[in-house]
Structure formats: structure tokens, C-alpha cells
XYZ file of N, CA and C in Angstrom:
636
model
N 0.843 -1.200 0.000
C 0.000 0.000 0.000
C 0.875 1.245 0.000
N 0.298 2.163 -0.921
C 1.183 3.424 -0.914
C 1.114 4.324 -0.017
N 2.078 4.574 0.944
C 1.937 6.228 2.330
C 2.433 7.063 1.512
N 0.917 8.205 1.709
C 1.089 9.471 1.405
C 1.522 10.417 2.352
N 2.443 11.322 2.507
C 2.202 12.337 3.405
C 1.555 13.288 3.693
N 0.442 13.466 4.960
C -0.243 14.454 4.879
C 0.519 15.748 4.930
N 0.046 16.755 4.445
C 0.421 18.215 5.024
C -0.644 19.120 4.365
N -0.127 20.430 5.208
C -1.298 21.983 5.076
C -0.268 22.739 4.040
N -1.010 22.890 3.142
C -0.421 23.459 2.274
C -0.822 24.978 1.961
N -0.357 26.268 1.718
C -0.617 27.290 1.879
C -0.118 27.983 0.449
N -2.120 28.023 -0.553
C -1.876 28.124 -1.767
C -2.429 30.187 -2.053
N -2.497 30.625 -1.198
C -2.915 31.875 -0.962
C -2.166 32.226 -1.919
N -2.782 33.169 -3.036
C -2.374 34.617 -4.230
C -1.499 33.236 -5.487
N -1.204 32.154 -5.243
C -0.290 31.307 -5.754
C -1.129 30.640 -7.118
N -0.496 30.463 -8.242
C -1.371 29.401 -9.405
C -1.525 28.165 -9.096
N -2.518 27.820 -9.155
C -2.843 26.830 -9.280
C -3.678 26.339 -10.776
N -3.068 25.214 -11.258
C -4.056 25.273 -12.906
C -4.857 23.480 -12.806
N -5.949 23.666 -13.066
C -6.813 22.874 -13.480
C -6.931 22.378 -14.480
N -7.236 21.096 -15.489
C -7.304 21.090 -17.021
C -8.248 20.073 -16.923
N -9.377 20.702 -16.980
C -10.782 19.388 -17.140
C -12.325 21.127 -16.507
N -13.348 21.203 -16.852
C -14.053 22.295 -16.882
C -15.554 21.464 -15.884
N -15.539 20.122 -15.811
C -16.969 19.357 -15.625
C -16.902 19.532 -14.546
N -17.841 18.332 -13.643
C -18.408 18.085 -12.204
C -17.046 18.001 -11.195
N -15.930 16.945 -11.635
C -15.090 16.462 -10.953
C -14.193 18.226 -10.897
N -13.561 19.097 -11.974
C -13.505 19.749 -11.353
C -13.879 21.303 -10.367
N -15.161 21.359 -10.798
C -16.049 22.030 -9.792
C -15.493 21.557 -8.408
N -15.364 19.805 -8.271
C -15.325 19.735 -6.498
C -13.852 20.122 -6.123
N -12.722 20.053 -7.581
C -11.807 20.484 -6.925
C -10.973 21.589 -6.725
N -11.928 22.512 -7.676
C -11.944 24.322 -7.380
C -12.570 24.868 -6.097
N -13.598 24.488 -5.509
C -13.824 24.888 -4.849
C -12.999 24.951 -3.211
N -12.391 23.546 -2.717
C -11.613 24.189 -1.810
C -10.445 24.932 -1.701
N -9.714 25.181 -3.399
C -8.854 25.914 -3.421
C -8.955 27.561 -3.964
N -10.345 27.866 -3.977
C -10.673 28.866 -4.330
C -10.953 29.389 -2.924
N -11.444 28.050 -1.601
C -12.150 28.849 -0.137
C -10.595 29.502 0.273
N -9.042 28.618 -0.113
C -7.972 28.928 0.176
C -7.016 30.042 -0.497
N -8.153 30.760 -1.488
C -7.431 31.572 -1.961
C -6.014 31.877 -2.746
N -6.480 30.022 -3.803
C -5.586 30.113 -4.827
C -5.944 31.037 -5.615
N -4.959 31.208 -7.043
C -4.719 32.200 -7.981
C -5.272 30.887 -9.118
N -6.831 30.651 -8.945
C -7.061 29.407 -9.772
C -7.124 29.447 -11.479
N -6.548 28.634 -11.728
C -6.707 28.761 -13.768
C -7.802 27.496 -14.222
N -8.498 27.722 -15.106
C -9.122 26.747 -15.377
C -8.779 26.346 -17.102
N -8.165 25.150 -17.422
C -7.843 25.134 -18.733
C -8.981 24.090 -19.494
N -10.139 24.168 -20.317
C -11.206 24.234 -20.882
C -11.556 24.523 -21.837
N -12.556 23.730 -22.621
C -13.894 24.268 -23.784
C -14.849 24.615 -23.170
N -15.103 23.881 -22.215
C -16.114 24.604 -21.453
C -16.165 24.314 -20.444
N -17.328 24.566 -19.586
C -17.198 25.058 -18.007
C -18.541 24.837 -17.349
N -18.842 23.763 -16.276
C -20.020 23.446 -15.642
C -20.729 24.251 -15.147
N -22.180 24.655 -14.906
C -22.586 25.363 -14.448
C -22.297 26.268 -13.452
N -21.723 25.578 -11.677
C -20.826 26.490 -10.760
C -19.554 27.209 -11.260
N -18.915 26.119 -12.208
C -17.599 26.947 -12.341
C -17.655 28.076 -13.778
N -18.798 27.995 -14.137
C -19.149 29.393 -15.254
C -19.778 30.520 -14.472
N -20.496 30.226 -13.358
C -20.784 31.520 -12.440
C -19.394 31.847 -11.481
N -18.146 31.606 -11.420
C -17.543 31.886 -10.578
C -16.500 32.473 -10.813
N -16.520 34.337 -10.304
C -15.624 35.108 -10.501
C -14.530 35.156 -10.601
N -13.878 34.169 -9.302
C -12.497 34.104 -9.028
C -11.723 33.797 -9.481
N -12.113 33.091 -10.786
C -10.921 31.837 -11.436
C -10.775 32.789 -12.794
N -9.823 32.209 -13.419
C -9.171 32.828 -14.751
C -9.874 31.434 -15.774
N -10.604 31.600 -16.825
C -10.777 30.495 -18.086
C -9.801 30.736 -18.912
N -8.962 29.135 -19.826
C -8.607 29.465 -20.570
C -9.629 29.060 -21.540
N -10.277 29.071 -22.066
C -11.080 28.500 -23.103
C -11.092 27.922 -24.413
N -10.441 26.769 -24.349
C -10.125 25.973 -25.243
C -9.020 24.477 -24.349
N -8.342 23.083 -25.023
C -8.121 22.127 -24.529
C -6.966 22.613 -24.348
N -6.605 21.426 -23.601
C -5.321 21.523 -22.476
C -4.068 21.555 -23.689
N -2.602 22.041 -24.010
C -1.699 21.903 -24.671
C -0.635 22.297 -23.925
N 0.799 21.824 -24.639
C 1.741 22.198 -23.535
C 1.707 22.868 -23.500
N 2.386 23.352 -22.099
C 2.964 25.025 -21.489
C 2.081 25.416 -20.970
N 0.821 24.905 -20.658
C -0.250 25.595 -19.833
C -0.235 25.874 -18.315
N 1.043 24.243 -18.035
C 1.632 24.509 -16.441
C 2.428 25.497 -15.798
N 3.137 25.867 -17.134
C 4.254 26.948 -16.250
C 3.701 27.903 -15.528
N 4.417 27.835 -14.706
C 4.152 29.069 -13.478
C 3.223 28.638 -12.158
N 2.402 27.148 -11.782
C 2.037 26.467 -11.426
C 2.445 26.072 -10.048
N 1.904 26.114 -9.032
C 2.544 25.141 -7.903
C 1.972 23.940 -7.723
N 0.807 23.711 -8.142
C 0.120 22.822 -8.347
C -0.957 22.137 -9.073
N -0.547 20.949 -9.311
C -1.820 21.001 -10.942
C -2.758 19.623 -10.934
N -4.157 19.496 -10.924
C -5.194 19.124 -11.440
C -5.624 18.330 -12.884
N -5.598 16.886 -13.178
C -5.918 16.774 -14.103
C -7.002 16.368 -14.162
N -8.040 17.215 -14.341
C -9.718 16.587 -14.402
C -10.210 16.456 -15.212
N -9.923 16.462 -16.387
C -11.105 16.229 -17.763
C -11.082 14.986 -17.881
N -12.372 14.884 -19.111
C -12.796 13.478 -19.200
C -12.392 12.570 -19.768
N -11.170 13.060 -20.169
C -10.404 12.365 -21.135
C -9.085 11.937 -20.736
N -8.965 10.511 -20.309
C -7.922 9.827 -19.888
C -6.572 10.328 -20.521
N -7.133 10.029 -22.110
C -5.495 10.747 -22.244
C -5.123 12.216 -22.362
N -5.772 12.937 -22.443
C -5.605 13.989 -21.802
C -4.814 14.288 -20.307
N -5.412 13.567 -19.542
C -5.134 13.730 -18.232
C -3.553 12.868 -17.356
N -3.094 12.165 -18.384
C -1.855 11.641 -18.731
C -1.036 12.274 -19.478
N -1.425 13.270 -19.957
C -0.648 14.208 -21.025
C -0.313 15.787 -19.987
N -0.946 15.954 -19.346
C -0.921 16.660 -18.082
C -0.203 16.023 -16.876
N -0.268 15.169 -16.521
C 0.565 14.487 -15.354
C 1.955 14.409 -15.871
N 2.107 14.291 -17.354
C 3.154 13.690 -17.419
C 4.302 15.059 -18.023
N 3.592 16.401 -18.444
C 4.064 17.759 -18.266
C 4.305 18.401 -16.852
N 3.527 17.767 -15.769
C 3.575 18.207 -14.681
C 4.941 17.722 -13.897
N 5.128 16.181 -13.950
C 6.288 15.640 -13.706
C 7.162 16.227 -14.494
N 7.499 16.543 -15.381
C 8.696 16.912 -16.091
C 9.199 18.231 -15.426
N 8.382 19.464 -14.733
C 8.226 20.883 -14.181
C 8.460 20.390 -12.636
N 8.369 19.271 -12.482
C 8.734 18.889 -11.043
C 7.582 19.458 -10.239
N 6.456 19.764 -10.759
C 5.164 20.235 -10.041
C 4.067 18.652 -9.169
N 3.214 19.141 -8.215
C 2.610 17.979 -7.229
C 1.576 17.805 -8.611
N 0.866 16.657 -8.965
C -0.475 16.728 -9.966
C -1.172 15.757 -9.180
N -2.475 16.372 -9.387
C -3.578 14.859 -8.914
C -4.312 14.263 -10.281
N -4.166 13.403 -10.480
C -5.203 12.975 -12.007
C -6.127 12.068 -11.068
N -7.524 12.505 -11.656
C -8.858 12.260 -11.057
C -9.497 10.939 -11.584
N -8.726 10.472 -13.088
C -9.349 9.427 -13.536
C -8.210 8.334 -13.456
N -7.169 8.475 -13.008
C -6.027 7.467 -12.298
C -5.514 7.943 -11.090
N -5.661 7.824 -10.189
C -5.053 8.324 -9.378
C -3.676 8.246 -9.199
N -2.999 6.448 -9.160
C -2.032 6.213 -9.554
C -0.738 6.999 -10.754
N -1.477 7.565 -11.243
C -1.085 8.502 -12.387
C -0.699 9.692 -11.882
N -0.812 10.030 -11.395
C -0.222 11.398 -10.002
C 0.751 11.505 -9.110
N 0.659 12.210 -8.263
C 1.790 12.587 -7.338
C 0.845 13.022 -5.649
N -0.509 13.376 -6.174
C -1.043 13.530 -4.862
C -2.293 13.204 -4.815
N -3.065 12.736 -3.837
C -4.607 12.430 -3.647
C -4.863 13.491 -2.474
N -6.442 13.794 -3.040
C -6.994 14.918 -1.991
C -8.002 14.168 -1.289
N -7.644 14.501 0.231
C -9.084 14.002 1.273
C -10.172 14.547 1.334
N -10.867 14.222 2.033
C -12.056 14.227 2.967
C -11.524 15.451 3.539
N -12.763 16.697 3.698
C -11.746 17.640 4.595
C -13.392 18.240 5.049
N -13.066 18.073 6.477
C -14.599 18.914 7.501
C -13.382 19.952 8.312
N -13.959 21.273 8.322
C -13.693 22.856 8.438
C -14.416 22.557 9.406
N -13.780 23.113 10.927
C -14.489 23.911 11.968
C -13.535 25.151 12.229
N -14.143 26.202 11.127
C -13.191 27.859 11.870
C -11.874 27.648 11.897
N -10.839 27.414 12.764
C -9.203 27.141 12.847
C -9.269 25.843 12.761
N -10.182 24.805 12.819
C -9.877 23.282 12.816
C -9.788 22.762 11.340
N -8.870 22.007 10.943
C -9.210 21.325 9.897
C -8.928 19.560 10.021
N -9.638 19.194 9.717
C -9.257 17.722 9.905
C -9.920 16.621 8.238
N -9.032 16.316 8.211
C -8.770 15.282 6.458
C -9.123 13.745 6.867
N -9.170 13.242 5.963
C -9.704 11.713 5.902
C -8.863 11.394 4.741
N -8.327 10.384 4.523
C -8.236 9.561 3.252
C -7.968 8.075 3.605
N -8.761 7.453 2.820
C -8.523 6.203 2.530
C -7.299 6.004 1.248
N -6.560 6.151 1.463
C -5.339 5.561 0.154
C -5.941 5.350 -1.014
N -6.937 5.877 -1.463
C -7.173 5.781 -2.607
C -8.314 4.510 -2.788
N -8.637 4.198 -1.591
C -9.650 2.815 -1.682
C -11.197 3.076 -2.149
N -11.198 4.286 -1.499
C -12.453 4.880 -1.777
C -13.404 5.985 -1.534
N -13.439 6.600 -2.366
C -13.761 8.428 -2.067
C -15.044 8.266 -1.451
N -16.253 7.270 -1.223
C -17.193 7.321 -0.639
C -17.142 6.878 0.652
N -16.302 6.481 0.291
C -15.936 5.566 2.397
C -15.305 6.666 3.245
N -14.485 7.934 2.091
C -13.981 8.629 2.850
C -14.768 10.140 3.539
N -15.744 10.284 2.520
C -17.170 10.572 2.452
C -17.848 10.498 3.900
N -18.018 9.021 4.127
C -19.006 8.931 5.051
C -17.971 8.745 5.964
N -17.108 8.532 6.478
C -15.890 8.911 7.981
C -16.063 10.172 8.286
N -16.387 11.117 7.177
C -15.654 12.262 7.333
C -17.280 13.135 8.149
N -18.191 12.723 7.694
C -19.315 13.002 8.311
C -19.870 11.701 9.918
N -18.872 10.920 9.597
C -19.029 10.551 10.801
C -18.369 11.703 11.796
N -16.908 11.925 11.521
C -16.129 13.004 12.199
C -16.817 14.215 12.643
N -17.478 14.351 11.875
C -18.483 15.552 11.583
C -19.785 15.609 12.877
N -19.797 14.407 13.096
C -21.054 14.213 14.094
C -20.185 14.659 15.736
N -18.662 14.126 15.839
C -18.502 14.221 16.790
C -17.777 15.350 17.171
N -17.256 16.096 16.574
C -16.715 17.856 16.080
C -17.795 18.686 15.870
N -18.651 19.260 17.074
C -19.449 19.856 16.486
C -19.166 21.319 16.145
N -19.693 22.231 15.725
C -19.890 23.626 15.518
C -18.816 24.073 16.613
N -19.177 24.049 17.880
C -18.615 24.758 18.813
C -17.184 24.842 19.055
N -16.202 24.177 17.810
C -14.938 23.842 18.080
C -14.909 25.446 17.562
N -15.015 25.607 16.431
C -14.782 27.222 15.835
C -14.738 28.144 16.835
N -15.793 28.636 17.877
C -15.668 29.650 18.670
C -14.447 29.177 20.045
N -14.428 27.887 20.369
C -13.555 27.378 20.897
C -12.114 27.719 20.489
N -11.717 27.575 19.340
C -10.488 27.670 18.955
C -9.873 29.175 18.648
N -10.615 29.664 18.523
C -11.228 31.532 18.558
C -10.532 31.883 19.835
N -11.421 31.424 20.833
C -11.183 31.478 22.017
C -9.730 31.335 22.534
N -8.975 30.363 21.853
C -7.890 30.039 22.492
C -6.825 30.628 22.062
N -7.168 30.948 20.417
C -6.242 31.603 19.610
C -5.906 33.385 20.349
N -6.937 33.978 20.908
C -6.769 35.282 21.196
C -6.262 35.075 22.702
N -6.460 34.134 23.777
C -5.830 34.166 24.852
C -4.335 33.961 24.925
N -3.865 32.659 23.509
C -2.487 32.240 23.116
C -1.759 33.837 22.903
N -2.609 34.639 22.167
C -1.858 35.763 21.745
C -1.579 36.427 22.656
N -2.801 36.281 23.663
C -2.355 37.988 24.740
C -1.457 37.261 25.601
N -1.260 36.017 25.791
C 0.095 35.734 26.798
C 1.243 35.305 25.833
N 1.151 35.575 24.843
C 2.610 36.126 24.015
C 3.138 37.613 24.737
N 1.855 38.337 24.084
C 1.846 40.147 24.323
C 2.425 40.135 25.613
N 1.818 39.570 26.671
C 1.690 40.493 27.894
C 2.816 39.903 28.706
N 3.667 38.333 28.373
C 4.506 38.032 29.357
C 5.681 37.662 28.754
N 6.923 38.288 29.307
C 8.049 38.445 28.597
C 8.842 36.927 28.668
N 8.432 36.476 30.242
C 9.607 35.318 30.446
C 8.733 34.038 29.454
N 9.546 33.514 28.780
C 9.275 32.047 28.647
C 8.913 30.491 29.490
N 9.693 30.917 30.657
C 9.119 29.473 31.203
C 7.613 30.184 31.790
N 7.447 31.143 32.366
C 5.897 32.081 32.839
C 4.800 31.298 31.458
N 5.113 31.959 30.140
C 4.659 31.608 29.140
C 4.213 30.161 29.008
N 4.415 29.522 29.333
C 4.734 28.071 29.002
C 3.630 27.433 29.990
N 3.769 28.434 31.491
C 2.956 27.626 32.438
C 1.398 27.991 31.843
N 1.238 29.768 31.590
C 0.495 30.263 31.372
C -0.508 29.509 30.022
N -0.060 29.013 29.185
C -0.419 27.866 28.122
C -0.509 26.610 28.902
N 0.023 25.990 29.215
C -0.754 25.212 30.230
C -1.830 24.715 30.737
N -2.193 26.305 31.850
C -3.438 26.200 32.013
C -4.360 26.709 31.388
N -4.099 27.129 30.219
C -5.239 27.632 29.160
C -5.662 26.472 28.566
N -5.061 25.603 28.737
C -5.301 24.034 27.533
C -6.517 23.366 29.122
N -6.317 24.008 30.563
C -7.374 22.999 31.281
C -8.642 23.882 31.627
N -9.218 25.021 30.959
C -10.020 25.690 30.903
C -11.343 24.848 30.405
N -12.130 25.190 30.763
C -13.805 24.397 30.405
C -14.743 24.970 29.351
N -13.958 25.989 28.477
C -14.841 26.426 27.869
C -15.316 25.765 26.581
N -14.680 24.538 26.183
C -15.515 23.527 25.384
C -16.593 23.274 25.940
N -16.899 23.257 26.833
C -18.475 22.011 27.803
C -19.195 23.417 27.719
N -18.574 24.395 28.276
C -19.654 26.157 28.788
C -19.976 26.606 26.999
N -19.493 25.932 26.076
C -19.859 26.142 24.386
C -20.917 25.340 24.440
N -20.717 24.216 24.696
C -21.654 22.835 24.152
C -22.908 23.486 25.143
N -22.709 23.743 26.698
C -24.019 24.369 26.910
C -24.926 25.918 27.473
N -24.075 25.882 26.172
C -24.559 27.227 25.694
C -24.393 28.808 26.981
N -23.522 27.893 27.941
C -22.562 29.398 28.938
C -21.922 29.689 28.848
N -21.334 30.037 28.064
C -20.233 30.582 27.940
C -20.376 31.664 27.196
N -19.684 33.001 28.558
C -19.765 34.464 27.634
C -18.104 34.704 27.461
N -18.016 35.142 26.120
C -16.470 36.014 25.830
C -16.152 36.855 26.690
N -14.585 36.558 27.149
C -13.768 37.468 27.622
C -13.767 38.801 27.169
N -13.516 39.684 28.152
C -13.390 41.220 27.518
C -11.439 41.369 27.585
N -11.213 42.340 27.292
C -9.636 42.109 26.735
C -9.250 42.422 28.388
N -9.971 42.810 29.240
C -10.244 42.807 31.173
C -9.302 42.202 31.171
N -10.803 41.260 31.267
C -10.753 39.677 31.382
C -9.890 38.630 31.690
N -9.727 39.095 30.241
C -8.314 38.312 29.971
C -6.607 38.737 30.317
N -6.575 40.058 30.344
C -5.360 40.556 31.441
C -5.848 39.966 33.050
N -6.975 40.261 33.510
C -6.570 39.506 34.817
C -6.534 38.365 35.070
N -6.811 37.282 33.588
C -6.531 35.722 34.184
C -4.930 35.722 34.324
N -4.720 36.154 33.130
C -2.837 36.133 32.793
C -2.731 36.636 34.197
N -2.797 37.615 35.530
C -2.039 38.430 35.796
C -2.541 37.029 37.191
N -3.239 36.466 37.132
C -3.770 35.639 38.489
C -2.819 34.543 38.697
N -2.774 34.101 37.007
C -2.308 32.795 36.683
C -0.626 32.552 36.979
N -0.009 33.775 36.777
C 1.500 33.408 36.387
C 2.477 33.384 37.597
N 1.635 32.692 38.568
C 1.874 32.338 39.929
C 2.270 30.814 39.599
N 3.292 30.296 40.376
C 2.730 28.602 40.912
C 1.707 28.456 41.172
């Protein structure tokens, strides 16, 4: 069995090029458009979502060389096998990551299962066994991650910051994170008590806390 390595990849203002216009890649514009790639779409034409959607660049007409350059990452989605081997195999040559949608094997990367809570992200993949199995894990995940992780992680992200801001020593720092990780405000989310800190607030936990 093949190990992939997961990682977060950070495609912000960056190209990314697509070469297939249908269903398959609609699903795979869209999370790199929520990430604020620099998306290209190389095409005759273009599925209903991805013809209403501002963000992306069309080229309008089929895939030919040189469409990758400048690329960090590339997409082979059209419906046409060899097409999409004719793209993987320009992509390898540019030393660029490619996913081909109608081989996977034919690529360099497979995309998961991915459920968004606010700062949380958490992926699924089955190795390629099966995009519906990874489907329904991922909404299993989904059942037990609810909503409330987002304001949770909110939460933790602005307290992490103000005991950056407010305390100079490092080992202080360290304790001060600590006990921010044994705080209850997951359970005071889930039922529904929990009010936000005022920026007070939160100077006088830091100023209580950085005691033994």
C-alpha cells in the first residue's frame, strides 16, 4: 500500500491550474478557491458552478503544452484519460505535485475528505480505496466535532496571543499555556454558557495565573 504524506499546504495569491471544466472539477476548485488560490481553469467549457464563478481565470479551449508553467500545483480533471496523462506527465517533467482524477495512480497527490471547523481542519483519506468511504468517515467526524470547536479555537487563539503580548519570560509563558489548555470552555460552548472574555478579562486571568 502506498503512504502518502499528509500536510497543510498554503496556496494563498499562488497558481494553481486545473485542465478538465466538468463536475469532478467544480469539487476540486472549490476548496482551493475557499484557500485563496490564484485558480486557472484550462477548458472548452465550463459546468454550471464553475461558469458563475468570478475568481478563477478560463482558458477556453483544450489543455496543450505550457499551460503549467508558473504552477505550484496542478489538477488533471477532464474526461479524457489521455488527456489527463498528457498533463501528469508535463507536470512531472516541471517537477510540479499533480492529482489525475481518472487514475489516481497517475499522479503525485490524492486529496481528502476535509470537515472545516473555523481554525480546525481535519482530512480523511482512505489511500485511494475509496472516495465514498472517505465521504461517510468524514461526516461521521463531523457528528462528533461539532460547531462549537470554531468559537472554541477563537477562544484560544486570542488568549495564546495575549500571553505572548503580555509576558516576557518564557518558562511564565509556558505555564500560562498550560493552564489555558485545562479551561472548560468547550463544555460552557456545548451548553450554551459561555460568555467572551473582555480584553479585562483576559489581562486579569494572565495576571492571576503566572503564579505557581
Amino acid at each position: 500500500m502506498k503512504k502518502y504524506l499528509p500536510i497543510m499546504l498554503d496556496v494563498e495569491g499562488r497558481r494553481v491550474v486545473i485542465v478538465g471544466g466538468g463536475a469532478v472539477a467544480a469539487r476540486k476548485a472549490a476548496p482551493l478557491l475557499e484557500a485563496g488560490a490564484e485558480l486557472v481553469i484550462v477548458s472548452p467549457s465550463l459546468s454550471g458552478t464553475l461558469a458563475d464563478e468570478g475568481r478563477l481565470k478560463w482558458i477556453n479551449r483544450p489543455y496543450a503544452p505550457g499551460d503549467l508553467q508558473g504552477a505550484v500545483l496542478v489538477y488533471a480533471a477532464s474526461d479524457n484519460r489521455a488527456v489527463n496523462e498528457a498533463v501528469a506527465a508535463e507536470a512531472r517533467q516541471l517537477g510540479l505535485p499533480v492529482n489525475v482524477a481518472s487514475h489516481a495512480e497517475a499522479g503525485t497527490f490524492i486529496t481528502p475528505g476535509v470537515l472545516r471547523r473555523g481554525r480546525l481542519t481535519v482530512t480523511v483519506s482512505t489511500s485511494g480505496a475509496g472516495p465514498s468511504a472517505a465521504a461517510e468517515i468524514t461526516q461521521q467526524i463531523a457528528r462528533l466535532l461539532g460547531e462549537e470547536y470554531e468559537p472554541y479555537l477563537d477562544f484560544l487563539h486570542e488568549l495564546r496571543t495575549a500571553i505572548k503580548q503580555l509576558e516576557p519570560a518564557a518558562e511564565t509563558r509556558s505555564r500560562l499555556l498550560r493552564r489555558l489548555g485545562k479551561l472548560d470552555v468547550l463544555n460552557e460552548l456545548r451548553q450554551g454558557t459561555f460568555i467572551p472574555w473582555t480584553p479585562g478579562e483576559i489581562e486579569a486571568w494572565v495576571a492571576r495565573n503566572r503564579e505557581e
